[in-house]
CSV table of C-alpha atoms in Angstrom, one decimal:
chain,number,residue,atom,x,y,z
A,216,UNK,CA,9.9,-1.5,1.2
A,217,UNK,CA,9.8,-5.3,0.8
A,218,UNK,CA,8.0,-7.5,3.1
A,219,UNK,CA,7.3,-11.3,3.5
A,220,UNK,CA,4.1,-12.6,5.1
A,221,UNK,CA,3.1,-16.2,6.0
A,222,UNK,CA,-0.7,-16.5,5.4
A,223,UNK,CA,-2.9,-18.7,7.6
A,224,UNK,CA,-5.7,-21.1,6.6
A,225,UNK,CA,-5.2,-20.9,2.8
A,226,UNK,CA,-3.4,-22.8,0.2
A,227,UNK,CA,-0.8,-20.1,-0.4
A,228,UNK,CA,2.4,-20.5,1.6
A,229,UNK,CA,3.8,-17.0,1.4
A,230,UNK,CA,2.9,-13.5,0.2
A,231,UNK,CA,5.8,-11.3,-1.0
A,232,UNK,CA,5.0,-7.5,-1.0
A,233,UNK,CA,6.7,-4.4,-2.2
A,234,UNK,CA,5.1,-1.1,-1.0
A,235,UNK,CA,6.2,2.5,-1.5
A,236,UNK,CA,7.4,3.9,1.8
A,237,UNK,CA,6.0,7.4,1.2
A,238,UNK,CA,2.7,6.9,-0.7
A,239,UNK,CA,1.8,3.4,0.6
A,240,UNK,CA,1.1,2.3,-3.0
A,241,UNK,CA,1.5,-1.4,-3.7
A,242,UNK,CA,4.3,-1.9,-6.3
A,243,UNK,CA,4.3,-5.7,-6.4
A,244,UNK,CA,2.5,-8.7,-4.9
A,245,UNK,CA,3.5,-12.3,-5.4
A,246,UNK,CA,1.8,-15.3,-3.9
A,247,UNK,CA,3.8,-18.5,-3.4
A,248,UNK,CA,1.5,-21.5,-3.8
A,249,UNK,CA,-2.3,-21.4,-4.1
A,250,UNK,CA,-4.3,-21.2,-7.3
A,251,UNK,CA,-2.0,-19.5,-9.9
A,252,UNK,CA,-4.8,-18.0,-12.0
A,253,UNK,CA,-6.6,-16.4,-9.0
A,254,UNK,CA,-3.5,-15.2,-7.2
A,255,UNK,CA,-1.8,-13.8,-10.3
A,256,UNK,CA,-5.0,-12.0,-11.2
A,257,UNK,CA,-5.4,-10.6,-7.7
A,258,UNK,CA,-1.7,-9.5,-7.7
A,259,UNK,CA,-2.3,-7.6,-11.0
A,260,UNK,CA,-5.5,-6.0,-9.7
A,261,UNK,CA,-4.0,-4.5,-6.5
A,262,UNK,CA,-0.8,-3.3,-8.2
A,263,UNK,CA,-0.7,0.5,-8.1
A,264,UNK,CA,-3.5,0.7,-5.4
A,265,UNK,CA,-3.1,2.2,-2.0
A,266,UNK,CA,-2.7,-0.3,0.8
A,267,UNK,CA,-5.5,0.9,3.0
A,268,UNK,CA,-7.9,0.9,0.1
A,269,UNK,CA,-7.0,-2.7,-0.7
A,270,UNK,CA,-7.6,-3.7,3.0
A,271,UNK,CA,-11.0,-2.0,2.9
A,272,UNK,CA,-12.1,-4.0,-0.2
A,273,UNK,CA,-10.6,-7.4,0.5
A,274,UNK,CA,-10.8,-7.8,4.3
A,275,UNK,CA,-13.3,-10.5,5.4
A,276,UNK,CA,-13.6,-12.3,2.1
A,277,UNK,CA,-14.0,-16.1,2.5
A,278,UNK,CA,-13.1,-19.0,0.3
A,279,UNK,CA,-16.0,-21.5,0.5
A,280,UNK,CA,-16.4,-22.9,4.0
A,281,UNK,CA,-13.1,-21.4,5.2
A,282,UNK,CA,-13.1,-18.4,7.5
A,283,UNK,CA,-10.5,-16.7,5.3
A,284,UNK,CA,-9.2,-16.6,1.7
A,285,UNK,CA,-6.1,-15.4,-0.2
A,286,UNK,CA,-7.7,-11.9,-0.7
A,287,UNK,CA,-8.4,-11.7,3.0
A,288,UNK,CA,-4.9,-12.9,3.9
A,289,UNK,CA,-3.5,-10.2,1.6
A,290,UNK,CA,-5.6,-7.7,3.5
A,291,UNK,CA,-4.3,-9.1,6.8
A,292,UNK,CA,-0.7,-8.8,5.6
A,293,UNK,CA,-1.2,-5.2,4.7
A,294,UNK,CA,-2.9,-4.4,8.0
A,295,UNK,CA,-0.2,-6.2,10.0
A,296,UNK,CA,2.4,-4.3,8.1
A,297,UNK,CA,1.0,-0.9,9.0
A,298,UNK,CA,-0.1,-1.9,12.5
A,299,UNK,CA,3.5,-2.4,13.7
A,300,UNK,CA,4.9,0.3,11.5
A,301,UNK,CA,7.7,-1.8,10.1
A,302,UNK,CA,8.1,0.6,7.2
A,303,UNK,CA,8.9,3.4,9.6
A,304,UNK,CA,12.4,2.4,10.7
A,305,UNK,CA,15.4,1.2,8.6
A,306,UNK,CA,18.8,1.2,10.2
A,307,UNK,CA,21.7,1.2,7.7
A,308,UNK,CA,25.4,0.7,8.4
A,309,UNK,CA,27.3,2.6,11.0
A,310,UNK,CA,29.0,5.8,10.0
A,311,UNK,CA,32.3,6.8,11.4
A,312,UNK,CA,30.6,9.6,13.4
A,313,UNK,CA,27.8,7.4,15.0
A,314,UNK,CA,27.4,4.1,16.7
A,315,UNK,CA,24.5,1.9,15.7
A,316,UNK,CA,22.4,2.9,18.7
A,317,UNK,CA,23.1,6.6,18.1
A,318,UNK,CA,22.0,6.3,14.5
A,319,UNK,CA,18.9,4.4,15.4
A,320,UNK,CA,18.0,7.1,17.9
A,321,UNK,CA,18.4,9.8,15.3
A,322,UNK,CA,16.5,7.9,12.6
A,323,UNK,CA,13.6,7.3,15.0
A,324,UNK,CA,13.5,11.0,15.9
A,325,UNK,CA,13.7,12.2,12.3
A,326,UNK,CA,11.1,9.7,11.1
A,327,UNK,CA,8.7,10.8,13.9
A,328,UNK,CA,9.1,14.4,12.9
A,329,UNK,CA,8.6,13.6,9.2
A,330,UNK,CA,5.7,11.1,9.3
A,331,UNK,CA,3.8,11.3,12.6
A,332,UNK,CA,1.0,11.4,13.4
A,333,UNK,CA,0.5,8.5,11.0
A,334,UNK,CA,-3.0,7.0,10.4
A,335,UNK,CA,-2.7,3.2,10.8
A,336,UNK,CA,-6.3,2.2,10.2
A,337,UNK,CA,-8.4,3.7,7.4
A,338,UNK,CA,-11.0,5.1,9.9
A,339,UNK,CA,-8.3,6.8,12.1
A,340,UNK,CA,-9.2,4.6,15.1
A,341,UNK,CA,-5.5,3.8,15.5
A,342,UNK,CA,-2.8,6.5,14.9
A,343,UNK,CA,1.0,6.2,15.3
A,344,UNK,CA,2.1,9.1,17.5
A,345,UNK,CA,5.8,8.6,17.7
A,346,UNK,CA,8.8,6.3,17.5
A,347,UNK,CA,11.4,6.6,20.3
A,348,UNK,CA,14.7,4.9,20.8
A,349,UNK,CA,17.0,6.1,23.7
A,350,UNK,CA,20.7,5.4,23.5
A,351,UNK,CA,20.7,4.6,27.2
A,352,UNK,CA,21.7,1.0,27.2
A,353,UNK,CA,18.1,-0.4,27.2
A,354,UNK,CA,18.3,-1.3,23.5
A,355,UNK,CA,14.6,-0.9,23.0
A,356,UNK,CA,12.6,0.9,20.4
A,357,UNK,CA,9.1,2.1,21.4
A,358,UNK,CA,6.1,2.6,19.0
A,359,UNK,CA,3.4,4.8,20.6
A,360,UNK,CA,-0.1,4.4,19.1
A,361,UNK,CA,-3.2,6.4,20.0
A,362,UNK,CA,-6.4,4.4,20.1
A,363,UNK,CA,-9.5,6.5,19.3
A,364,UNK,CA,-12.4,4.5,20.4
A,365,UNK,CA,-15.0,4.1,23.2
A,366,UNK,CA,-15.0,1.7,26.1
A,367,UNK,CA,-16.7,-1.0,24.0
A,368,UNK,CA,-14.0,-0.6,21.3
A,369,UNK,CA,-11.2,-0.9,23.9
A,370,UNK,CA,-12.7,-4.0,25.4
A,371,UNK,CA,-13.0,-5.5,21.9
A,372,UNK,CA,-9.3,-4.9,21.3
A,373,UNK,CA,-8.3,-6.4,24.7
A,374,UNK,CA,-10.3,-9.5,24.0
A,375,UNK,CA,-8.4,-9.9,20.7
A,376,UNK,CA,-5.1,-9.4,22.4
A,377,UNK,CA,-3.7,-12.9,21.6
A,378,UNK,CA,-4.6,-12.7,18.0
A,379,UNK,CA,-3.2,-9.2,17.6
A,380,UNK,CA,0.0,-10.2,19.4
A,381,UNK,CA,0.4,-13.1,17.0
A,382,UNK,CA,-0.1,-10.9,14.0
A,383,UNK,CA,2.4,-8.3,15.3
A,384,UNK,CA,5.1,-10.9,16.1
A,385,UNK,CA,4.6,-12.5,12.6
A,386,UNK,CA,5.1,-9.0,11.1
A,387,UNK,CA,8.3,-8.4,13.0
A,388,UNK,CA,9.7,-11.9,12.1
A,389,UNK,CA,8.9,-11.5,8.4
A,390,UNK,CA,9.9,-7.9,8.0
A,391,UNK,CA,12.9,-7.4,5.6
A,392,UNK,CA,13.2,-3.7,6.5
A,393,UNK,CA,13.7,-4.6,10.2
A,394,UNK,CA,16.5,-7.0,9.6
A,395,UNK,CA,19.2,-4.6,10.9
A,396,UNK,CA,17.1,-3.8,14.0
A,397,UNK,CA,16.8,-7.5,14.7
A,398,UNK,CA,20.5,-8.0,14.0
A,399,UNK,CA,21.1,-5.6,16.8
A,400,UNK,CA,18.9,-7.6,19.1
A,401,UNK,CA,16.6,-4.6,19.7
A,402,UNK,CA,13.5,-5.1,21.9
A,403,UNK,CA,10.5,-3.8,20.0
A,404,UNK,CA,7.7,-2.4,22.2
A,405,UNK,CA,4.3,-1.3,20.9
A,406,UNK,CA,2.2,0.8,23.2
A,407,UNK,CA,-1.5,1.2,22.4
A,408,UNK,CA,-2.9,4.0,24.6
A,409,UNK,CA,-6.1,6.0,24.8
A,410,UNK,CA,-6.2,9.7,25.6
A,411,UNK,CA,-8.5,10.5,28.5
A,412,UNK,CA,-9.6,14.0,29.5
A,413,UNK,CA,-10.6,14.8,33.1
A,414,UNK,CA,-13.1,17.4,34.4
A,415,UNK,CA,-10.3,20.0,34.3
A,416,UNK,CA,-9.6,19.3,30.6
A,417,UNK,CA,-6.3,17.7,31.5
A,418,UNK,CA,-5.2,14.9,29.2
A,419,UNK,CA,-3.5,11.7,30.2
A,420,UNK,CA,-2.6,8.5,28.4
A,421,UNK,CA,-4.4,5.4,29.5
A,422,UNK,CA,-2.8,2.0,28.6
A,423,UNK,CA,-5.0,-0.2,26.4
A,424,UNK,CA,-2.4,-2.8,25.3
A,425,UNK,CA,1.3,-3.2,25.3
A,426,UNK,CA,3.3,-5.7,23.3
A,427,UNK,CA,7.0,-6.4,23.8
A,428,UNK,CA,9.2,-8.6,21.6
A,429,UNK,CA,12.8,-9.5,22.4
A,430,UNK,CA,15.3,-11.1,20.2
A,431,UNK,CA,14.4,-14.5,21.7
A,432,UNK,CA,10.8,-13.9,20.4
A,433,UNK,CA,11.6,-12.9,16.8
A,434,UNK,CA,14.7,-14.9,16.0
């Protein structure tokens, strides 16, 4: 899986990533711009490492008086990549037996069966439950995430809604693996829900955040 990310607040202009779909191991990282010695050294150090481990080590590092750094932006790129699950769906060309929507519906179902539940954050506070596309004319693919946190954690997420939305949209725009989905003009919807249990031990999903990106947003 190849991915392109536009960092914010640093000298680097672009981060190019290649990550193994199954193992989430980083195959290659290249920074465009920035200090060559530092970025090349960083790229070599993270090669062969698991993405979530790199996020854990690099997230929050600052460069001087800046609130971020190239290592932190690499961590943000990796986190954004997994948050939206862009590595979970890749639509190829239409076969003679299937239309593009039919193939997308099948791929989403098979990928859910094979990879979900998928831990998104290292601590398991966000888990991808399923990916659903219905060939019903709505032309929307839905990512369902389970948020495992208390009321304080939910409030914190909701207060960061604008920043999270910005990161998710950037991920969708820059994703190479989603290019066929975007070519189809598919609406990408991410549902972040919490599971609540009532006094009778009945479970229900409670919406925390929902983000929807149409072709007008990501093109």
